[in-house]
mmCIF file of C-alpha atoms in Angstrom:
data_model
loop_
_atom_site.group_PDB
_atom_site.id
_atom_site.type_symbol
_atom_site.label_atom_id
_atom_site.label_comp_id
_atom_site.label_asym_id
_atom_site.label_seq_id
_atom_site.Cartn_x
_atom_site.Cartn_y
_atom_site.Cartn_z
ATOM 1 C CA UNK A 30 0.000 0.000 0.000
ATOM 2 C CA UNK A 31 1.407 3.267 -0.809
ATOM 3 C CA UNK A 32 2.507 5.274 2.214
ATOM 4 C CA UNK A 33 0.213 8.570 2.315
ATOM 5 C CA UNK A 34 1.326 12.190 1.966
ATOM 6 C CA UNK A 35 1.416 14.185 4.663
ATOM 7 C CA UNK A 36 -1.041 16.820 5.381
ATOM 8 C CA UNK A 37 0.763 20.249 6.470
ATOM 9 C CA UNK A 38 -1.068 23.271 7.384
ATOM 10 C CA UNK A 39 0.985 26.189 7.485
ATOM 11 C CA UNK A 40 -0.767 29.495 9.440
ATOM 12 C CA UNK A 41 0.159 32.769 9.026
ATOM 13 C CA UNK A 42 3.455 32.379 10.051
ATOM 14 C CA UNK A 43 4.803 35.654 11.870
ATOM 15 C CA UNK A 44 8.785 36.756 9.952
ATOM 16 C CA UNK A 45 10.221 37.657 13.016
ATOM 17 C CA UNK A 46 13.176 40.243 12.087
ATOM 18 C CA UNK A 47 16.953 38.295 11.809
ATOM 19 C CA UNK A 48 15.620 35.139 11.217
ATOM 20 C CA UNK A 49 16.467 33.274 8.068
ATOM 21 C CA UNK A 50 13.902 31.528 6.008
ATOM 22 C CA UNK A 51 15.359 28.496 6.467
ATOM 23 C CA UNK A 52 15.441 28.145 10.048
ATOM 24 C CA UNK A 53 11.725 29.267 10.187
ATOM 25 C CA UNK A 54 11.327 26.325 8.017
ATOM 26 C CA UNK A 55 12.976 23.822 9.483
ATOM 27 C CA UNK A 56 11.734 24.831 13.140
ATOM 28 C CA UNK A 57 7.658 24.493 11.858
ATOM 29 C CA UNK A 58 8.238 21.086 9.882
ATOM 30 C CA UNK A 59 10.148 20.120 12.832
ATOM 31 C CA UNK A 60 7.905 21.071 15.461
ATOM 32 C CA UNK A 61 5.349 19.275 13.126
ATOM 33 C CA UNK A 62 7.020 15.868 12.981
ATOM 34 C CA UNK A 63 7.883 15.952 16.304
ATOM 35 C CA UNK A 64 5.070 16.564 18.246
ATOM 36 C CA UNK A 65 3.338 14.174 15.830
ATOM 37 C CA UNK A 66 1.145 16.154 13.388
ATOM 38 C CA UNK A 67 3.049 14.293 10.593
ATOM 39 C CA UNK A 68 2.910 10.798 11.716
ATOM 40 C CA UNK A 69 6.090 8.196 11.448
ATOM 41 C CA UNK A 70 6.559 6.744 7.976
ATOM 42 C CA UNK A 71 4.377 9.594 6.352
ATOM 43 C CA UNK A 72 5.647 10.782 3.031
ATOM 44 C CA UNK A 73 6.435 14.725 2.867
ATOM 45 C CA UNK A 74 4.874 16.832 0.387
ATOM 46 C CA UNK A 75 7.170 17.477 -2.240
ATOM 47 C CA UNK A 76 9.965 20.060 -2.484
ATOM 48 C CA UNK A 77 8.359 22.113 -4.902
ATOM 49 C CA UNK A 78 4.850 21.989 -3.072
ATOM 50 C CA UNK A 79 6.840 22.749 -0.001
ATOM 51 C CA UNK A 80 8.585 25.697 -1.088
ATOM 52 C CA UNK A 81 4.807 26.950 -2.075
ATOM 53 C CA UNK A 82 3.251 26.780 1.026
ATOM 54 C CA UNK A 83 6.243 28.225 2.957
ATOM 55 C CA UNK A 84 6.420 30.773 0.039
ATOM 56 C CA UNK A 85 10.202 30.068 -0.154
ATOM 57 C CA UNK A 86 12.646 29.485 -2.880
ATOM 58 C CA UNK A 87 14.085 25.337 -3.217
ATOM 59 C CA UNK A 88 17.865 26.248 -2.132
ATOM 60 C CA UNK A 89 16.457 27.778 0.861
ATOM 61 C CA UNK A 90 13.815 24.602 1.723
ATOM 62 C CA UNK A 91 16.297 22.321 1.073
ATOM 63 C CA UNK A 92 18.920 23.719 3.510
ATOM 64 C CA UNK A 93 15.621 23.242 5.568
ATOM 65 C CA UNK A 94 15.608 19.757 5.173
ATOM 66 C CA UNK A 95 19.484 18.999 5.496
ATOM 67 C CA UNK A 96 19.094 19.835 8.935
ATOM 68 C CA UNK A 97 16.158 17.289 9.434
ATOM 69 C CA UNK A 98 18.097 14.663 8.180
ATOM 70 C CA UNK A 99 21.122 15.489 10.356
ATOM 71 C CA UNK A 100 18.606 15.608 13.086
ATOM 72 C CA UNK A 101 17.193 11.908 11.699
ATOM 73 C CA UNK A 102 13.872 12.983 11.539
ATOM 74 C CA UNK A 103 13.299 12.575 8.072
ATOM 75 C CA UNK A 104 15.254 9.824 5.283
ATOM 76 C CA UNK A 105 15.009 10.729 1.532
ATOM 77 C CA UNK A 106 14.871 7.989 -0.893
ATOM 78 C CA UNK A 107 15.963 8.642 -4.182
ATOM 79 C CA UNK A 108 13.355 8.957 -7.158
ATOM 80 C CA UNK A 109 10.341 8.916 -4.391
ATOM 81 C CA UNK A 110 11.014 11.010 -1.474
ATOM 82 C CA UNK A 111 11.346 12.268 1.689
ATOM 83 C CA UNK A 112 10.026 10.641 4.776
ATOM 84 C CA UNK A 113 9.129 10.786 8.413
ATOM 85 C CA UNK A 114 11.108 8.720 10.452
ATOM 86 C CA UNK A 115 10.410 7.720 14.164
ATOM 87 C CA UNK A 116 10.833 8.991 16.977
ATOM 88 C CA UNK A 117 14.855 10.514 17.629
ATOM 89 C CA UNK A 118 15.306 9.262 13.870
ATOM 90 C CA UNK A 119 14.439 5.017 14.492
ATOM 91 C CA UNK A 120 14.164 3.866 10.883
ATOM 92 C CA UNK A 121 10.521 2.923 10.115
ATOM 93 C CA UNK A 122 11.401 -0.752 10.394
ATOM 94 C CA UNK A 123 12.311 0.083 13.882
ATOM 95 C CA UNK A 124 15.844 -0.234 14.210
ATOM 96 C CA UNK A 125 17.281 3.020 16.365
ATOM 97 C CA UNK A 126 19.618 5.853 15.680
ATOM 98 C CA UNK A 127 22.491 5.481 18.333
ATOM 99 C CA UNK A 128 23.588 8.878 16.974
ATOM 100 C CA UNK A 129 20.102 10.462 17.249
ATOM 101 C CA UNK A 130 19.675 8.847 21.065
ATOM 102 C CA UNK A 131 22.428 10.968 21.764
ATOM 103 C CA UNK A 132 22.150 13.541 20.181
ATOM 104 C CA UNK A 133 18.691 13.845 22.062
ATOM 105 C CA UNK A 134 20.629 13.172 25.611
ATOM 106 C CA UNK A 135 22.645 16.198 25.050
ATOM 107 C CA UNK A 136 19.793 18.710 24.979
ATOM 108 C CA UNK A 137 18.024 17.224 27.934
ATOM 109 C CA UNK A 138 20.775 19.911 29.842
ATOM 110 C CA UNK A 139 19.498 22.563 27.871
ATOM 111 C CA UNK A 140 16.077 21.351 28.560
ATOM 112 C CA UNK A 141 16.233 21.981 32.515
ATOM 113 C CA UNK A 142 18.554 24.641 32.359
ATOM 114 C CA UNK A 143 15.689 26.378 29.572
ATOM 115 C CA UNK A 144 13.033 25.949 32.074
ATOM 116 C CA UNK A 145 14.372 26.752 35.274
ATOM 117 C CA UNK A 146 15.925 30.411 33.581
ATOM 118 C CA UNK A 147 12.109 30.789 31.955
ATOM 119 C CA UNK A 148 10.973 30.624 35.865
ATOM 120 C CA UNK A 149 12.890 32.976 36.880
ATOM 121 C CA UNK A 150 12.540 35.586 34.088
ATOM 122 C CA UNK A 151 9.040 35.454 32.800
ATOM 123 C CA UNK A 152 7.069 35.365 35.629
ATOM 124 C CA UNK A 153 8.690 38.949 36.936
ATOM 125 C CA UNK A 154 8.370 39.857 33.192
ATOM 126 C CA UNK A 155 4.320 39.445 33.443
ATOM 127 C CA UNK A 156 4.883 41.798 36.784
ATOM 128 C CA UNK A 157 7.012 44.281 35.139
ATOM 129 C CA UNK A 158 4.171 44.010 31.750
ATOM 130 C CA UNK A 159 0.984 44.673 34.340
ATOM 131 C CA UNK A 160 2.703 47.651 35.957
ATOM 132 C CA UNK A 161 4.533 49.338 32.272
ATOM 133 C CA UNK A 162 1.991 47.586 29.601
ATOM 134 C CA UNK A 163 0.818 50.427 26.993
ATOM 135 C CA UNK A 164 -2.122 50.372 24.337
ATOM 136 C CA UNK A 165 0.360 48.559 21.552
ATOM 137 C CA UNK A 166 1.315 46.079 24.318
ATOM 138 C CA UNK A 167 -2.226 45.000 24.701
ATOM 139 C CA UNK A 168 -2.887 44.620 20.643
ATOM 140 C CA UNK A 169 0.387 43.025 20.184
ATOM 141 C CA UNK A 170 -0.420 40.870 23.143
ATOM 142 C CA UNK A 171 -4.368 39.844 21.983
ATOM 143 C CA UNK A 172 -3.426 39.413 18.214
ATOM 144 C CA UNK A 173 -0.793 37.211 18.962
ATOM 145 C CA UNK A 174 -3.646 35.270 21.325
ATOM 146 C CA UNK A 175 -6.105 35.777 18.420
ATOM 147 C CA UNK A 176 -3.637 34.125 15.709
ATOM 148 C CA UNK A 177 -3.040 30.788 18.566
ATOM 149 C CA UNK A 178 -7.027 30.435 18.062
ATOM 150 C CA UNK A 179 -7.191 30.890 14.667
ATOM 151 C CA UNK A 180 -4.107 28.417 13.645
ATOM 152 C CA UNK A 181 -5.595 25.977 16.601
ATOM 153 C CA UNK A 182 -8.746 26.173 14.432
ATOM 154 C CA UNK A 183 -6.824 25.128 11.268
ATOM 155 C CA UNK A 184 -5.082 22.336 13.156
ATOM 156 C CA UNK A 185 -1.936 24.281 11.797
ATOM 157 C CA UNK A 186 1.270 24.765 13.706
ATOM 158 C CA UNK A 187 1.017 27.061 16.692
ATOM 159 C CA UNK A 188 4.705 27.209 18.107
ATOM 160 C CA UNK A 189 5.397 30.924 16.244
ATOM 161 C CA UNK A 190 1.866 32.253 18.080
ATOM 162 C CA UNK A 191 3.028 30.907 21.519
ATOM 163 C CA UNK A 192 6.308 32.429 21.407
ATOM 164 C CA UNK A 193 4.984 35.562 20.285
ATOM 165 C CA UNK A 194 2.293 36.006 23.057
ATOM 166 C CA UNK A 195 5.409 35.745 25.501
ATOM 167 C CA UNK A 196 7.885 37.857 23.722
ATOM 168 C CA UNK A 197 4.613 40.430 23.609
ATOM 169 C CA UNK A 198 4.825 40.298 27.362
ATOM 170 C CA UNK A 199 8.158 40.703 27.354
ATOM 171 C CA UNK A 200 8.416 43.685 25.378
ATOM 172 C CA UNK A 201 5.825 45.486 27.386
ATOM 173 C CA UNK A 202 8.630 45.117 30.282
ATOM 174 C CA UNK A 203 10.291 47.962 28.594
ATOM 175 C CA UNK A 204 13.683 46.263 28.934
ATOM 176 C CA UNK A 205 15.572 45.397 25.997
ATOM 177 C CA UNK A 206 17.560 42.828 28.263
ATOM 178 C CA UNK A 207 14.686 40.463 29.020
ATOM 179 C CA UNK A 208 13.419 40.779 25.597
ATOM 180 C CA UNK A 209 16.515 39.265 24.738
ATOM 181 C CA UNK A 210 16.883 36.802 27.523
ATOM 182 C CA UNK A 211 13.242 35.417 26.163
ATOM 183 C CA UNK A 212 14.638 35.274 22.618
ATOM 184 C CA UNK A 213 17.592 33.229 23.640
ATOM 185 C CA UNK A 214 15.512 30.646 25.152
ATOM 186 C CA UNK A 215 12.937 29.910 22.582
ATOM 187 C CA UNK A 216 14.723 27.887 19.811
ATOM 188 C CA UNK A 217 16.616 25.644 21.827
ATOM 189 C CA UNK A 218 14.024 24.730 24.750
ATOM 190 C CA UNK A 219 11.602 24.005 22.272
ATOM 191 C CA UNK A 220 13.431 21.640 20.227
ATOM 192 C CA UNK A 221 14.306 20.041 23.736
ATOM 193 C CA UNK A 222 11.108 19.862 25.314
ATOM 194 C CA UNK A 223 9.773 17.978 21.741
ATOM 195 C CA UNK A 224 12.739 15.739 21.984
ATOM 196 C CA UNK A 225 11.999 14.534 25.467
ATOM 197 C CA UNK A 226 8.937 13.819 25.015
ATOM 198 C CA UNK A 227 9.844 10.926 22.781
ATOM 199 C CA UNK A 228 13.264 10.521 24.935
ATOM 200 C CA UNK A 229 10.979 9.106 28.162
ATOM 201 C CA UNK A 230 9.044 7.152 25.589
ATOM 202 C CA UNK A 231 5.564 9.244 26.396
ATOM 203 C CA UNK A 232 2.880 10.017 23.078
ATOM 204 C CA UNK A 233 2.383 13.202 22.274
ATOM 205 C CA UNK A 234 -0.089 14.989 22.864
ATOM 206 C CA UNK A 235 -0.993 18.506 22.783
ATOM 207 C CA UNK A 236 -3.023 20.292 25.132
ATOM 208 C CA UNK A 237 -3.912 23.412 23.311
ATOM 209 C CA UNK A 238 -6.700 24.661 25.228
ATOM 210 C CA UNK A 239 -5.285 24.271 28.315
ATOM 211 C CA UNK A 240 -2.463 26.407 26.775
ATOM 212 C CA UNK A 241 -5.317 28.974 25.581
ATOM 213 C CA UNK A 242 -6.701 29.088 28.842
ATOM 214 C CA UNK A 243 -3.800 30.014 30.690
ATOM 215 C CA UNK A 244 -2.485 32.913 27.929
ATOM 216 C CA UNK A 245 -5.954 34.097 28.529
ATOM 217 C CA UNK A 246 -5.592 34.438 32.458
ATOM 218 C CA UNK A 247 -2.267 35.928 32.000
ATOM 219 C CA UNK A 248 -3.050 37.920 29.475
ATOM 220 C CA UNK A 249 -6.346 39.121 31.524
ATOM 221 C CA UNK A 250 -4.069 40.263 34.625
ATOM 222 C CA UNK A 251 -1.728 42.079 32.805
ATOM 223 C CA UNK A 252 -4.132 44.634 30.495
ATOM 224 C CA UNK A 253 -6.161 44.922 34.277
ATOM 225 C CA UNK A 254 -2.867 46.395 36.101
ATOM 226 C CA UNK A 255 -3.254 43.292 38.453
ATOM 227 C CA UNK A 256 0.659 42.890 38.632
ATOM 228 C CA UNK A 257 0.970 40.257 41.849
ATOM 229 C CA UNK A 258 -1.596 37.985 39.818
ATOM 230 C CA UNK A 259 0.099 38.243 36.254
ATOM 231 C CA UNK A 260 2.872 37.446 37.866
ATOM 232 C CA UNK A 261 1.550 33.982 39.289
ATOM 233 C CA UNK A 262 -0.342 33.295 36.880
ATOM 234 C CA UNK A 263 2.822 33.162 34.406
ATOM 235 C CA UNK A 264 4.628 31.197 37.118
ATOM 236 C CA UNK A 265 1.815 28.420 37.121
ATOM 237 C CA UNK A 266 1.689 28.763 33.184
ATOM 238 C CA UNK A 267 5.520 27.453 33.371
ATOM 239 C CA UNK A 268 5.192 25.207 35.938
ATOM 240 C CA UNK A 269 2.031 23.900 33.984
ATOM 241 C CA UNK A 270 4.104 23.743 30.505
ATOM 242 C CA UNK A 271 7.018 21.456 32.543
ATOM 243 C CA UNK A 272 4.346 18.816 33.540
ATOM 244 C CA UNK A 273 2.626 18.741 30.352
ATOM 245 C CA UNK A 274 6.203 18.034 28.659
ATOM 246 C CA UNK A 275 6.835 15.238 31.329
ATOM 247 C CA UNK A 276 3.247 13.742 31.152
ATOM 248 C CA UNK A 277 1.363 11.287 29.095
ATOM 249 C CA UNK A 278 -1.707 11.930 31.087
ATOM 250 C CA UNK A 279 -4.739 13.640 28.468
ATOM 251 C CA UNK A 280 -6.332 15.132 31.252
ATOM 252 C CA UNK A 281 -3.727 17.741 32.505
#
């Protein structure tokens, strides 16, 4: 039976300034594979239909997928293909990647270290946001929450709307150095959080409206001045994101 091509919904995807078009790219079809929108052994669209819907020239899709292969997420076979591979880059057949396994036990460090510097920075940063927020703030702040709904709607990717709910917040601090902090953090932890998901072996699963939900609260303290409660409710937002990462459990 011939193996299906994937499905890949692509939302508007936000260009954020600095960033090449290939790493935007490569982080949205990875964040796809990974968290399991495009399932094991699924074929990828091909390179030309690819480039279309990421409105990107080949060169630059195909540096794209270079760096999927050398993470072993996808295998190309000549004259058909590219294709997903398992989890942390096990063939199809199910024999493992040694090099991907430890590739994937290196980040776990970046992982913790990710999480426990996002504890410490964002939840002041919602303080700081309730107490300096202005009227741009607040439209950056509920577009970026509108475009979350809209792409959760589509069943399209919704990494770039995350990030760009909490980098609202951050700019609203009026300080250039968290901004950057936050920007430092948001490549790397996500790749690791994906990655050890599959590390411990758990499915994934993805709990978008609890996610929703807890933007909203945050978001809901912040444009009401109620700086003590943004602040908490970004802490339990974190807190929340580090279980959901570590559990299988479709209920949390």
């Amino acid at each position: 039976m011939p193996t299906k091509t994937a499905d890949i919904v692509v939302a508007d995807l936000p260009n954020n300034k600095g960033e090449r078009l290939s790493e935007r790219v490569y982080e949205n079809l990875f964040h796809a594979i990974v968290t399991g929108m495009i399932s094991a052994g699924a074929k990828l669209p091909s390179e030309n239909e690819l480039a279309k819907q990421f409105e990107v020239s080949r060169p630059v899709l195909r540096e794209a997928l270079d760096k999927l292969r050398d993470d072993g997420l996808i295998s190309s076979v000549r004259g058909s293909g590219n294709y997903v591979l398992n989890a942390l880059g096990a063939r199809v057949d199910g024999v493992p990647s040694d090099e991907a396994d430890r590739d994937a036990l290196q980040r776990i460090g970046d992982l913790l270290a990710g999480i426990e510097l996002r504890m410490i920075v964002e939840p002041q940063a919602a303080y700081l946001a309730a107490k300096r927020r202005g009227p741009s703030d607040i439209e950056s702040m509920r577009a970026a929450l509108d475009r979350f709904d809209q792409a959760m709607r589509q069943d399209a990717i919704l990494h770039h709307h995350d990030y760009a709910f909490h980098e609202a917040i951050a700019t609203a601090t009026c300080n250039a150095r968290i901004v950057q902090t936050l920007k430092s953090l948001e490549y790397d932890v996500t790749r690791s959080v994906n990655l050890m998901r599959f590390l411990v072996q758990f499915q994934p699963f993805i709990r978008n409206e609890a996610v929703r939900d807890e933007h909203e609260e945050i978001f809901r303290h912040i444009e009401g001045g109620a700086a003590t409660k943004a602040k908490r409710a970004m802490r339990n937002h974190i807190e929340h994101a580090r279980i959901r990462m570590m559990s299988n459990r479709p209920g949390f």
